[in-house]
CSV table of N, CA, C and O in Angstrom, one decimal:
chain,number,residue,atom,x,y,z
A,1,MET,N,-39.3,4.7,-6.2
A,1,MET,CA,-38.7,3.6,-6.9
A,1,MET,C,-37.4,3.4,-5.6
A,1,MET,O,-36.7,2.4,-4.8
A,2,GLY,N,-36.4,4.6,-5.8
A,2,GLY,CA,-35.5,5.2,-5.5
A,2,GLY,C,-35.2,4.6,-3.7
A,2,GLY,O,-34.7,4.8,-2.5
A,3,ARG,N,-36.6,5.5,-2.9
A,3,ARG,CA,-37.0,5.3,-1.5
A,3,ARG,C,-37.2,4.0,-1.3
A,3,ARG,O,-36.7,3.5,0.2
A,4,LYS,N,-38.1,2.9,-1.7
A,4,LYS,CA,-38.2,2.0,-1.5
A,4,LYS,C,-37.0,1.3,-1.0
A,4,LYS,O,-36.5,0.1,-0.7
A,5,ILE,N,-35.7,1.6,-2.1
A,5,ILE,CA,-34.6,0.5,-2.0
A,5,ILE,C,-33.6,1.1,-0.6
A,5,ILE,O,-33.6,0.2,-0.3
A,6,ILE,N,-34.1,2.4,-0.3
A,6,ILE,CA,-33.5,3.0,1.3
A,6,ILE,C,-33.7,2.2,1.8
A,6,ILE,O,-33.6,1.9,3.6
A,7,ASP,N,-35.3,1.8,1.6
A,7,ASP,CA,-36.3,1.6,3.4
A,7,ASP,C,-35.9,0.0,3.3
A,7,ASP,O,-36.3,-0.7,4.2
A,8,ALA,N,-35.6,-0.8,1.9
A,8,ALA,CA,-34.9,-2.1,2.7
A,8,ALA,C,-34.1,-1.9,3.4
A,8,ALA,O,-34.1,-3.9,3.0
A,9,ILE,N,-33.0,-1.2,3.3
A,9,ILE,CA,-31.9,-2.1,4.0
A,9,ILE,C,-32.2,-1.8,5.5
A,9,ILE,O,-32.6,-0.8,5.8
A,10,PRO,N,-31.5,-3.0,5.9
A,10,PRO,CA,-31.6,-3.0,7.4
A,10,PRO,C,-31.0,-1.7,8.3
A,10,PRO,O,-30.3,-1.1,7.6
A,11,ALA,N,-32.1,-1.3,9.2
A,11,ALA,CA,-31.3,0.0,9.9
A,11,ALA,C,-29.8,-0.8,10.7
A,11,ALA,O,-29.8,-1.8,10.7
A,12,TYR,N,-29.0,0.3,10.0
A,12,TYR,CA,-27.8,0.3,10.9
A,12,TYR,C,-27.0,-0.3,9.7
A,12,TYR,O,-25.4,-0.3,10.7
A,13,GLN,N,-27.1,-0.9,9.0
A,13,GLN,CA,-26.1,-2.1,8.3
A,13,GLN,C,-25.2,-0.5,7.4
A,13,GLN,O,-24.1,-0.8,7.5
A,14,PRO,N,-25.2,0.9,6.6
A,14,PRO,CA,-24.8,1.7,6.0
A,14,PRO,C,-23.7,1.9,7.3
A,14,PRO,O,-22.6,1.7,7.0
A,15,THR,N,-24.5,2.0,8.1
A,15,THR,CA,-23.3,2.8,9.2
A,15,THR,C,-21.7,1.5,9.4
A,15,THR,O,-21.0,1.8,9.9
A,16,ALA,N,-22.8,0.2,9.9
A,16,ALA,CA,-21.7,-0.9,9.9
A,16,ALA,C,-20.7,-1.2,9.0
A,16,ALA,O,-19.8,-1.6,9.2
A,17,ALA,N,-21.5,-1.0,7.8
A,17,ALA,CA,-20.2,-1.3,6.8
A,17,ALA,C,-19.3,0.0,6.6
A,17,ALA,O,-18.0,0.1,6.1
A,18,VAL,N,-19.7,1.4,6.5
A,18,VAL,CA,-19.2,2.4,7.1
A,18,VAL,C,-17.4,2.0,8.0
A,18,VAL,O,-16.7,2.2,7.8
A,19,LEU,N,-18.2,1.4,9.6
A,19,LEU,CA,-16.8,1.6,10.4
A,19,LEU,C,-16.0,-0.1,9.6
A,19,LEU,O,-14.9,0.6,10.4
A,20,VAL,N,-16.4,-0.5,9.2
A,20,VAL,CA,-15.7,-2.0,8.4
A,20,VAL,C,-14.9,-1.2,8.0
A,20,VAL,O,-13.5,-2.2,7.6
A,21,ALA,N,-15.4,-0.6,6.7
A,21,ALA,CA,-14.6,0.3,5.8
A,21,ALA,C,-13.2,0.8,6.5
A,21,ALA,O,-12.4,0.8,6.3
A,22,ILE,N,-13.9,1.6,7.4
A,22,ILE,CA,-12.8,2.6,7.9
A,22,ILE,C,-12.0,1.1,8.6
A,22,ILE,O,-10.1,1.9,8.3
A,23,LEU,N,-11.9,0.4,9.5
A,23,LEU,CA,-11.3,-0.5,10.4
A,23,LEU,C,-9.8,-1.0,9.2
A,23,LEU,O,-8.9,-1.4,9.2
A,24,TYR,N,-10.8,-1.6,8.3
A,24,TYR,CA,-9.9,-1.8,7.2
A,24,TYR,C,-8.9,-1.6,7.0
A,24,TYR,O,-7.7,-1.8,6.6
A,25,LEU,N,-9.3,-0.4,5.9
A,25,LEU,CA,-8.0,0.9,5.6
A,25,LEU,C,-7.6,1.3,6.7
A,25,LEU,O,-6.3,1.9,6.4
A,26,THR,N,-7.9,1.1,7.9
A,26,THR,CA,-7.0,1.7,8.5
A,26,THR,C,-5.7,1.2,9.7
A,26,THR,O,-5.1,1.5,10.1
A,27,LEU,N,-6.3,-0.2,9.3
A,27,LEU,CA,-5.5,-1.6,10.5
A,27,LEU,C,-4.7,-2.1,9.1
A,27,LEU,O,-4.1,-2.6,10.5
A,28,LEU,N,-5.2,-2.4,8.1
A,28,LEU,CA,-4.3,-3.1,7.6
A,28,LEU,C,-3.3,-2.4,7.4
A,28,LEU,O,-3.2,-1.1,7.0
A,29,PRO,N,-1.8,-3.5,6.8
A,29,PRO,CA,-0.5,-2.8,6.5
A,29,PRO,C,-0.7,-2.0,5.2
A,29,PRO,O,-0.3,-0.9,4.9
A,30,GLN,N,-1.4,-2.9,4.5
A,30,GLN,CA,-1.3,-2.4,3.2
A,30,GLN,C,-3.0,-2.2,2.4
A,30,GLN,O,-2.7,-3.3,1.6
A,31,PRO,N,-3.8,-1.7,2.9
A,31,PRO,CA,-5.2,-2.3,2.0
A,31,PRO,C,-5.4,-1.7,1.0
A,31,PRO,O,-6.2,-2.8,0.9
A,32,LEU,N,-4.2,-1.2,0.1
A,32,LEU,CA,-4.7,-1.4,-1.4
A,32,LEU,C,-3.5,-1.8,-1.9
A,32,LEU,O,-3.3,-1.8,-3.0
A,33,GLY,N,-2.9,-3.0,-1.2
A,33,GLY,CA,-2.1,-3.8,-1.8
A,33,GLY,C,-1.1,-2.9,-2.2
A,33,GLY,O,-0.6,-1.9,-1.2
A,34,GLU,N,-0.1,-2.8,-3.3
A,34,GLU,CA,1.2,-2.6,-3.7
A,34,GLU,C,1.0,-1.3,-4.4
A,34,GLU,O,1.9,-0.8,-4.7
A,35,GLU,N,-0.1,-1.2,-5.1
A,35,GLU,CA,-0.6,0.4,-5.1
A,35,GLU,C,0.6,1.8,-4.3
A,35,GLU,O,-0.4,1.6,-3.3
A,36,ASP,N,0.8,2.6,-5.1
A,36,ASP,CA,1.5,3.8,-4.9
A,36,ASP,C,0.5,4.7,-5.1
A,36,ASP,O,1.0,5.4,-6.1
A,37,ILE,N,-0.6,5.9,-4.3
A,37,ILE,CA,-1.1,6.7,-4.6
A,37,ILE,C,-0.6,7.6,-4.2
A,37,ILE,O,-1.3,8.0,-3.6
A,38,SER,N,-0.3,8.5,-5.2
A,38,SER,CA,0.5,9.6,-4.8
A,38,SER,C,-0.6,11.0,-4.9
A,38,SER,O,-0.7,11.2,-6.3
A,39,LEU,N,-0.9,11.7,-4.3
A,39,LEU,CA,-2.2,12.9,-4.5
A,39,LEU,C,-1.4,13.9,-4.6
A,39,LEU,O,-1.2,15.0,-5.2
A,40,PHE,N,-1.0,14.7,-3.0
A,40,PHE,CA,-1.0,15.8,-2.7
A,40,PHE,C,-0.8,16.2,-1.0
A,40,PHE,O,-1.2,14.6,-0.4
A,41,ASP,N,0.0,16.6,-0.9
A,41,ASP,CA,0.9,16.6,0.7
A,41,ASP,C,-0.6,17.0,1.7
A,41,ASP,O,-1.2,17.8,1.4
A,42,GLY,N,-0.5,15.5,2.5
A,42,GLY,CA,-2.0,16.3,3.8
A,42,GLY,C,-3.2,15.4,2.4
A,42,GLY,O,-4.6,15.5,3.7
A,43,ALA,N,-3.2,15.0,1.4
A,43,ALA,CA,-4.5,13.9,1.3
A,43,ALA,C,-4.8,12.5,2.3
A,43,ALA,O,-5.6,12.9,2.4
A,44,ASP,N,-3.8,12.0,3.1
A,44,ASP,CA,-4.4,11.2,3.7
A,44,ASP,C,-5.4,11.9,4.8
A,44,ASP,O,-5.9,11.3,5.7
A,45,LYS,N,-4.5,13.2,5.3
A,45,LYS,CA,-5.6,13.6,6.5
A,45,LYS,C,-6.9,14.0,6.0
A,45,LYS,O,-7.9,14.1,6.3
A,46,VAL,N,-7.3,14.6,4.4
A,46,VAL,CA,-8.4,14.5,3.9
A,46,VAL,C,-9.4,13.0,4.0
A,46,VAL,O,-10.3,13.4,3.9
A,47,VAL,N,-8.6,12.3,3.6
A,47,VAL,CA,-9.1,11.2,3.7
A,47,VAL,C,-9.2,10.6,4.9
A,47,VAL,O,-10.5,10.4,5.4
A,48,HIS,N,-8.8,11.2,6.2
A,48,HIS,CA,-9.2,10.5,7.6
A,48,HIS,C,-10.4,11.5,7.9
A,48,HIS,O,-11.3,11.3,8.6
A,49,PHE,N,-10.5,13.0,7.2
A,49,PHE,CA,-11.6,14.2,7.4
A,49,PHE,C,-13.2,13.2,6.8
A,49,PHE,O,-14.0,13.6,7.4
A,50,ILE,N,-12.8,12.8,5.7
A,50,ILE,CA,-14.3,12.1,5.0
A,50,ILE,C,-14.3,10.5,5.7
A,50,ILE,O,-15.6,10.6,5.7
A,51,MET,N,-13.1,9.7,6.3
A,51,MET,CA,-13.8,8.8,6.8
A,51,MET,C,-14.8,9.4,7.8
A,51,MET,O,-15.7,8.3,8.4
A,52,PHE,N,-13.7,9.8,9.0
A,52,PHE,CA,-14.8,10.2,10.0
A,52,PHE,C,-15.9,10.8,10.2
A,52,PHE,O,-16.4,11.0,10.5
A,53,GLY,N,-16.3,11.3,9.3
A,53,GLY,CA,-17.7,12.5,8.8
A,53,GLY,C,-18.3,11.4,8.6
A,53,GLY,O,-19.0,11.8,8.6
A,54,GLY,N,-18.1,10.9,7.3
A,54,GLY,CA,-19.0,9.7,7.0
A,54,GLY,C,-19.3,8.9,7.8
A,54,GLY,O,-21.0,8.4,7.7
A,55,LEU,N,-18.8,8.5,9.2
A,55,LEU,CA,-19.2,7.1,10.0
A,55,LEU,C,-20.1,8.4,10.9
A,55,LEU,O,-21.5,7.4,11.4
A,56,THR,N,-19.7,9.1,10.8
A,56,THR,CA,-21.2,9.8,11.9
A,56,THR,C,-21.8,10.4,10.9
A,56,THR,O,-23.1,10.4,11.3
A,57,GLY,N,-22.1,10.8,10.0
A,57,GLY,CA,-23.1,11.5,9.1
A,57,GLY,C,-24.1,10.0,9.0
A,57,GLY,O,-25.1,10.4,8.4
A,58,THR,N,-23.8,8.8,8.6
A,58,THR,CA,-24.1,7.9,7.8
A,58,THR,C,-24.7,7.0,9.3
A,58,THR,O,-26.4,7.0,9.6
A,59,PHE,N,-24.5,7.1,10.5
A,59,PHE,CA,-25.5,6.8,12.0
A,59,PHE,C,-26.0,8.3,11.9
A,59,PHE,O,-27.4,7.4,12.2
A,60,VAL,N,-26.5,9.7,11.7
A,60,VAL,CA,-27.2,9.7,11.9
A,60,VAL,C,-28.5,9.8,10.9
A,60,VAL,O,-29.6,10.0,11.1
A,61,PHE,N,-28.1,9.8,9.9
A,61,PHE,CA,-28.6,9.3,8.4
A,61,PHE,C,-29.4,7.9,8.8
A,61,PHE,O,-30.3,7.9,8.7
A,62,ASP,N,-29.0,7.2,9.1
A,62,ASP,CA,-29.5,5.7,9.4
A,62,ASP,C,-30.4,5.9,10.5
A,62,ASP,O,-31.6,5.6,10.3
A,63,ARG,N,-30.5,7.0,11.3
A,63,ARG,CA,-31.3,7.3,12.2
A,63,ARG,C,-32.5,8.0,11.7
A,63,ARG,O,-33.7,7.4,11.6
A,64,PHE,N,-32.4,9.1,11.0
A,64,PHE,CA,-33.4,9.7,10.0
A,64,PHE,C,-34.1,8.9,9.4
A,64,PHE,O,-35.3,9.1,9.1
A,65,ARG,N,-33.6,8.1,8.5
A,65,ARG,CA,-34.6,7.0,7.4
A,65,ARG,C,-34.9,5.9,8.2
A,65,ARG,O,-35.6,5.5,7.5
A,66,ILE,N,-35.2,5.6,9.2
A,66,ILE,CA,-35.5,4.8,10.0
A,66,ILE,C,-36.5,5.2,10.7
A,66,ILE,O,-37.4,4.7,12.0
A,67,SER,N,-37.0,6.6,10.9
A,67,SER,CA,-37.6,7.8,11.2
A,67,SER,C,-38.0,7.5,12.8
A,67,SER,O,-38.9,7.7,13.8
A,68,ARG,N,-36.1,7.9,13.2
A,68,ARG,CA,-36.0,7.9,14.9
A,68,ARG,C,-34.8,8.9,14.5
A,68,ARG,O,-33.5,8.8,15.2
A,69,PRO,N,-35.4,10.3,14.5
A,69,PRO,CA,-33.8,11.2,14.0
A,69,PRO,C,-33.9,11.4,15.6
A,69,PRO,O,-34.0,11.6,16.4
A,70,ILE,N,-32.5,11.6,15.5
A,70,ILE,CA,-31.2,12.5,16.7
A,70,ILE,C,-32.0,13.3,17.1
A,70,ILE,O,-31.7,14.2,16.0
A,71,SER,N,-31.6,13.5,18.4
A,71,SER,CA,-31.2,15.0,18.7
A,71,SER,C,-30.0,15.8,18.1
A,71,SER,O,-29.2,14.8,17.8
A,72,LEU,N,-29.5,17.0,18.3
A,72,LEU,CA,-28.8,17.7,18.2
A,72,LEU,C,-27.6,17.1,19.2
A,72,LEU,O,-26.1,17.1,19.2
A,73,ARG,N,-28.0,17.1,20.7
A,73,ARG,CA,-27.1,16.2,21.6
A,73,ARG,C,-26.6,14.8,21.2
A,73,ARG,O,-25.1,14.7,21.5
A,74,GLY,N,-28.0,14.2,20.4
A,74,GLY,CA,-27.5,12.8,20.5
A,74,GLY,C,-26.2,12.6,19.4
A,74,GLY,O,-25.6,12.2,18.8
A,75,ALA,N,-26.6,13.8,17.9
A,75,ALA,CA,-25.5,13.3,16.8
A,75,ALA,C,-24.3,14.2,17.6
A,75,ALA,O,-22.9,13.9,17.1
A,76,LEU,N,-23.9,14.8,18.6
A,76,LEU,CA,-22.4,15.5,19.1
A,76,LEU,C,-21.8,14.0,19.4
A,76,LEU,O,-21.4,14.0,19.5
A,77,THR,N,-23.1,13.3,20.3
A,77,THR,CA,-22.4,11.8,21.0
A,77,THR,C,-21.8,11.4,20.3
A,77,THR,O,-21.0,10.9,20.2
A,78,ALA,N,-22.7,11.2,19.1
A,78,ALA,CA,-22.0,10.6,18.5
A,78,ALA,C,-20.8,10.8,17.5
A,78,ALA,O,-20.0,10.2,16.9
A,79,ALA,N,-20.9,11.8,17.5
A,79,ALA,CA,-19.3,12.5,17.1
A,79,ALA,C,-18.1,12.2,17.8
A,79,ALA,O,-16.7,12.1,17.1
A,80,PHE,N,-18.5,12.5,18.7
A,80,PHE,CA,-17.6,12.5,20.0
A,80,PHE,C,-17.0,10.9,20.1
A,80,PHE,O,-15.5,10.4,20.0
A,81,VAL,N,-18.0,9.7,19.9
A,81,VAL,CA,-17.9,8.6,19.8
A,81,VAL,C,-16.8,8.4,18.5
A,81,VAL,O,-15.8,7.7,18.7
A,82,SER,N,-17.2,8.9,17.7
A,82,SER,CA,-16.4,8.6,16.0
A,82,SER,C,-15.4,9.0,16.9
A,82,SER,O,-14.0,8.6,16.0
A,83,ALA,N,-14.5,10.6,16.9
A,83,ALA,CA,-13.6,11.1,17.1
A,83,ALA,C,-12.7,10.0,18.0
A,83,ALA,O,-11.6,10.0,18.0
A,84,MET,N,-13.5,9.4,19.2
A,84,MET,CA,-12.6,8.7,20.1
A,84,MET,C,-12.0,7.3,19.5
A,84,MET,O,-11.1,7.0,19.4
A,85,LEU,N,-13.2,7.0,18.8
A,85,LEU,CA,-12.5,5.4,17.4
A,85,LEU,C,-11.4,6.0,16.7
A,85,LEU,O,-10.9,5.0,16.7
A,86,GLY,N,-11.5,7.1,16.5
A,86,GLY,CA,-10.5,7.7,15.1
A,86,GLY,C,-9.3,7.5,16.4
A,86,GLY,O,-8.1,7.2,15.8
A,87,ALA,N,-9.3,8.1,18.0
A,87,ALA,CA,-8.1,8.5,18.7
A,87,ALA,C,-7.5,6.8,18.6
A,87,ALA,O,-6.3,6.3,18.5
A,88,LEU,N,-8.5,6.0,19.2
A,88,LEU,CA,-8.0,4.4,19.1
A,88,LEU,C,-7.0,3.9,18.3
A,88,LEU,O,-6.2,3.1,18.3
A,89,VAL,N,-7.8,4.0,16.6
A,89,VAL,CA,-7.0,3.2,15.6
A,89,VAL,C,-6.0,4.3,15.1
A,89,VAL,O,-4.9,3.7,14.7
A,90,GLU,N,-6.0,5.4,15.9
A,90,GLU,CA,-3.8,5.6,15.7
A,90,GLU,C,-3.3,5.0,16.7
A,90,GLU,O,-2.1,4.8,16.2
A,91,TYR,N,-3.8,5.0,18.0
A,91,TYR,CA,-2.9,4.2,18.7
A,91,TYR,C,-3.1,2.7,18.0
A,91,TYR,O,-1.9,2.3,18.5
A,92,LEU,N,-3.9,2.0,17.8
A,92,LEU,CA,-3.7,0.8,17.2
A,92,LEU,C,-2.6,0.6,16.2
A,92,LEU,O,-1.6,-0.3,16.3
A,93,GLN,N,-2.9,1.5,15.4
A,93,GLN,CA,-2.2,1.9,14.2
A,93,GLN,C,-0.1,1.3,14.7
A,93,GLN,O,0.7,0.7,14.3
A,94,TYR,N,-0.1,2.6,15.8
A,94,TYR,CA,1.2,2.3,16.8
A,94,TYR,C,1.3,0.9,17.1
A,94,TYR,O,2.7,0.7,17.5
A,95,ALA,N,0.3,0.6,18.0
A,95,ALA,CA,0.9,-0.9,18.8
A,95,ALA,C,0.8,-2.1,17.7
A,95,ALA,O,1.5,-2.6,18.3
A,96,MET,N,0.1,-1.8,17.0
A,96,MET,CA,0.4,-3.7,16.2
A,96,MET,C,1.8,-3.7,15.3
A,96,MET,O,2.1,-4.5,15.1
A,97,GLN,N,2.3,-2.1,14.9
A,97,GLN,CA,3.4,-2.1,14.8
A,97,GLN,C,3.5,-3.1,13.1
A,97,GLN,O,4.6,-3.4,13.4
A,98,MET,N,2.4,-2.6,12.4
A,98,MET,CA,2.5,-3.7,11.2
A,98,MET,C,3.1,-2.6,10.0
A,98,MET,O,2.0,-2.9,9.0
A,99,GLY,N,3.6,-1.3,10.0
A,99,GLY,CA,4.0,-0.7,9.2
A,99,GLY,C,3.3,0.4,8.7
A,99,GLY,O,3.9,1.5,7.9
A,100,ARG,N,2.1,0.7,10.1
A,100,ARG,CA,1.7,2.1,9.9
A,100,ARG,C,2.0,3.1,11.0
A,100,ARG,O,2.3,2.7,12.1
A,101,ALA,N,2.2,4.5,10.6
A,101,ALA,CA,2.7,4.8,12.0
A,101,ALA,C,2.2,5.6,13.0
A,101,ALA,O,2.5,4.7,14.1
A,102,GLY,N,0.8,5.6,12.8
A,102,GLY,CA,0.0,5.8,14.2
A,102,GLY,C,0.6,6.7,15.2
A,102,GLY,O,1.2,7.6,14.9
A,103,ASN,N,-0.1,6.9,16.0
A,103,ASN,CA,-0.4,7.9,17.0
A,103,ASN,C,0.7,9.5,16.3
A,103,ASN,O,0.8,10.7,16.6
A,104,ASP,N,-0.1,10.1,15.4
A,104,ASP,CA,-0.3,11.1,13.8
A,104,ASP,C,-1.1,12.0,14.9
A,104,ASP,O,-2.9,11.9,14.4
A,105,ILE,N,-0.7,13.0,15.4
A,105,ILE,CA,-1.8,13.8,16.5
A,105,ILE,C,-2.8,14.4,15.3
A,105,ILE,O,-4.0,15.0,15.2
A,106,TYR,N,-2.6,14.7,13.7
A,106,TYR,CA,-2.8,15.4,12.8
A,106,TYR,C,-4.1,14.5,12.3
A,106,TYR,O,-4.8,15.5,11.6
A,107,ASP,N,-3.6,13.3,11.9
A,107,ASP,CA,-4.6,12.4,11.8
A,107,ASP,C,-6.2,12.5,12.9
A,107,ASP,O,-7.1,12.6,12.4
A,108,ALA,N,-5.5,12.2,14.0
A,108,ALA,CA,-6.0,12.6,15.5
A,108,ALA,C,-7.3,13.6,15.1
A,108,ALA,O,-8.9,13.7,14.8
A,109,LEU,N,-6.8,14.8,14.6
A,109,LEU,CA,-7.4,15.7,14.1
A,109,LEU,C,-8.3,16.1,13.5
A,109,LEU,O,-9.6,16.7,13.3
A,110,ALA,N,-7.9,15.5,12.2
A,110,ALA,CA,-8.8,15.2,10.9
A,110,ALA,C,-9.7,14.1,11.5
A,110,ALA,O,-10.7,14.7,10.6
A,111,ASN,N,-9.7,13.7,12.2
A,111,ASN,CA,-10.6,12.3,12.5
A,111,ASN,C,-11.6,13.5,13.2
A,111,ASN,O,-13.1,13.0,13.0
A,112,THR,N,-11.4,13.9,14.3
A,112,THR,CA,-12.7,15.0,15.0
A,112,THR,C,-13.0,15.6,14.0
A,112,THR,O,-14.2,16.1,14.2
A,113,LEU,N,-12.6,16.8,13.4
A,113,LEU,CA,-13.1,17.8,12.8
A,113,LEU,C,-14.2,17.2,11.5
A,113,LEU,O,-15.2,18.0,11.0
A,114,GLY,N,-13.8,16.2,11.4
A,114,GLY,CA,-14.7,15.9,10.0
A,114,GLY,C,-16.1,15.1,10.7
A,114,GLY,O,-16.6,15.2,10.4
A,115,ALA,N,-15.7,14.3,11.9
A,115,ALA,CA,-16.9,13.9,12.7
A,115,ALA,C,-17.6,14.7,13.2
A,115,ALA,O,-19.1,14.9,13.2
A,116,PHE,N,-17.4,16.2,13.5
A,116,PHE,CA,-18.0,17.6,13.8
A,116,PHE,C,-18.8,18.1,13.1
A,116,PHE,O,-19.4,18.3,13.0
A,117,THR,N,-17.6,17.8,11.8
A,117,THR,CA,-18.2,18.6,10.9
A,117,THR,C,-19.7,18.0,10.0
A,117,THR,O,-20.6,18.3,9.7
A,118,ALA,N,-19.5,17.3,10.5
A,118,ALA,CA,-20.5,16.3,9.4
A,118,ALA,C,-22.2,16.7,10.3
A,118,ALA,O,-23.0,15.9,9.7
A,119,VAL,N,-21.8,16.6,11.9
A,119,VAL,CA,-22.8,17.0,12.7
A,119,VAL,C,-23.8,18.3,12.3
A,119,VAL,O,-25.0,18.8,11.6
A,120,LEU,N,-22.7,19.4,11.5
A,120,LEU,CA,-23.4,20.5,10.9
A,120,LEU,C,-23.6,20.5,9.4
A,120,LEU,O,-25.0,21.1,9.5
A,121,VAL,N,-23.2,19.5,9.0
A,121,VAL,CA,-24.0,18.8,7.6
A,121,VAL,C,-25.1,18.6,8.2
A,121,VAL,O,-26.6,18.6,7.2
A,122,CYS,N,-25.3,17.6,9.0
A,122,CYS,CA,-26.6,17.1,9.1
A,122,CYS,C,-27.6,18.0,10.0
A,122,CYS,O,-28.7,17.9,9.1
A,123,ARG,N,-27.4,18.4,10.0
A,123,ARG,CA,-28.0,19.8,10.8
A,123,ARG,C,-28.8,20.5,10.2
A,123,ARG,O,-30.1,20.5,9.6
A,124,TRP,N,-27.9,21.0,9.1
A,124,TRP,CA,-28.5,21.6,8.0
A,124,TRP,C,-29.4,20.6,7.0
A,124,TRP,O,-30.3,21.7,6.4
A,125,LEU,N,-29.1,19.6,6.7
A,125,LEU,CA,-29.9,18.8,5.8
A,125,LEU,C,-30.9,18.4,6.5
A,125,LEU,O,-31.9,17.8,6.6
A,126,ARG,N,-31.4,18.9,8.0
A,126,ARG,CA,-32.7,18.1,9.0
A,126,ARG,C,-32.7,17.2,9.3
A,126,ARG,O,-33.7,16.4,9.2
A,127,TRP,N,-31.8,16.6,9.4
A,127,TRP,CA,-31.6,15.1,9.5
A,127,TRP,C,-31.7,14.7,11.2
A,127,TRP,O,-31.4,13.6,12.2
A,128,THR,N,-31.5,15.8,12.3
A,128,THR,CA,-31.7,16.0,13.6
A,128,THR,C,-32.8,17.1,13.7
A,128,THR,O,-33.3,17.9,13.3
A,129,THR,N,-32.9,16.4,15.5
A,129,THR,CA,-33.9,17.1,16.0
A,129,THR,C,-33.7,18.3,17.1
A,129,THR,O,-32.3,18.5,17.1
A,130,ASP,N,-34.3,19.0,17.5
A,130,ASP,CA,-33.8,20.0,18.4
A,130,ASP,C,-33.6,19.7,19.3
A,130,ASP,O,-33.8,18.3,20.0
């Protein structure tokens, strides 16, 4: 039953949904409205790690689920593209001057670490080929 549901989702739609969510959460001045969520120092770095790791992981999984598993080199390329998107988002936050700091090297580092950690997880799950 569950496999049929996953198979019914069009190719790359989950990746597109994750990308749209990331752009919404990172480029809008207050994507959560007036809510002030206080967790712990550095929580935003964890969120960046998860977002860009999720983007890379979702893309690799999308390829796996449509029976076109990606090579390790391809997965690393996807992680690189995801990390570059993260850097672009940081620049856009700064350039748009909409209340987001942007140009945060630690956010960019968290984006990059998340993207490349996702490759390791996908490799461990055997969603990539040699």
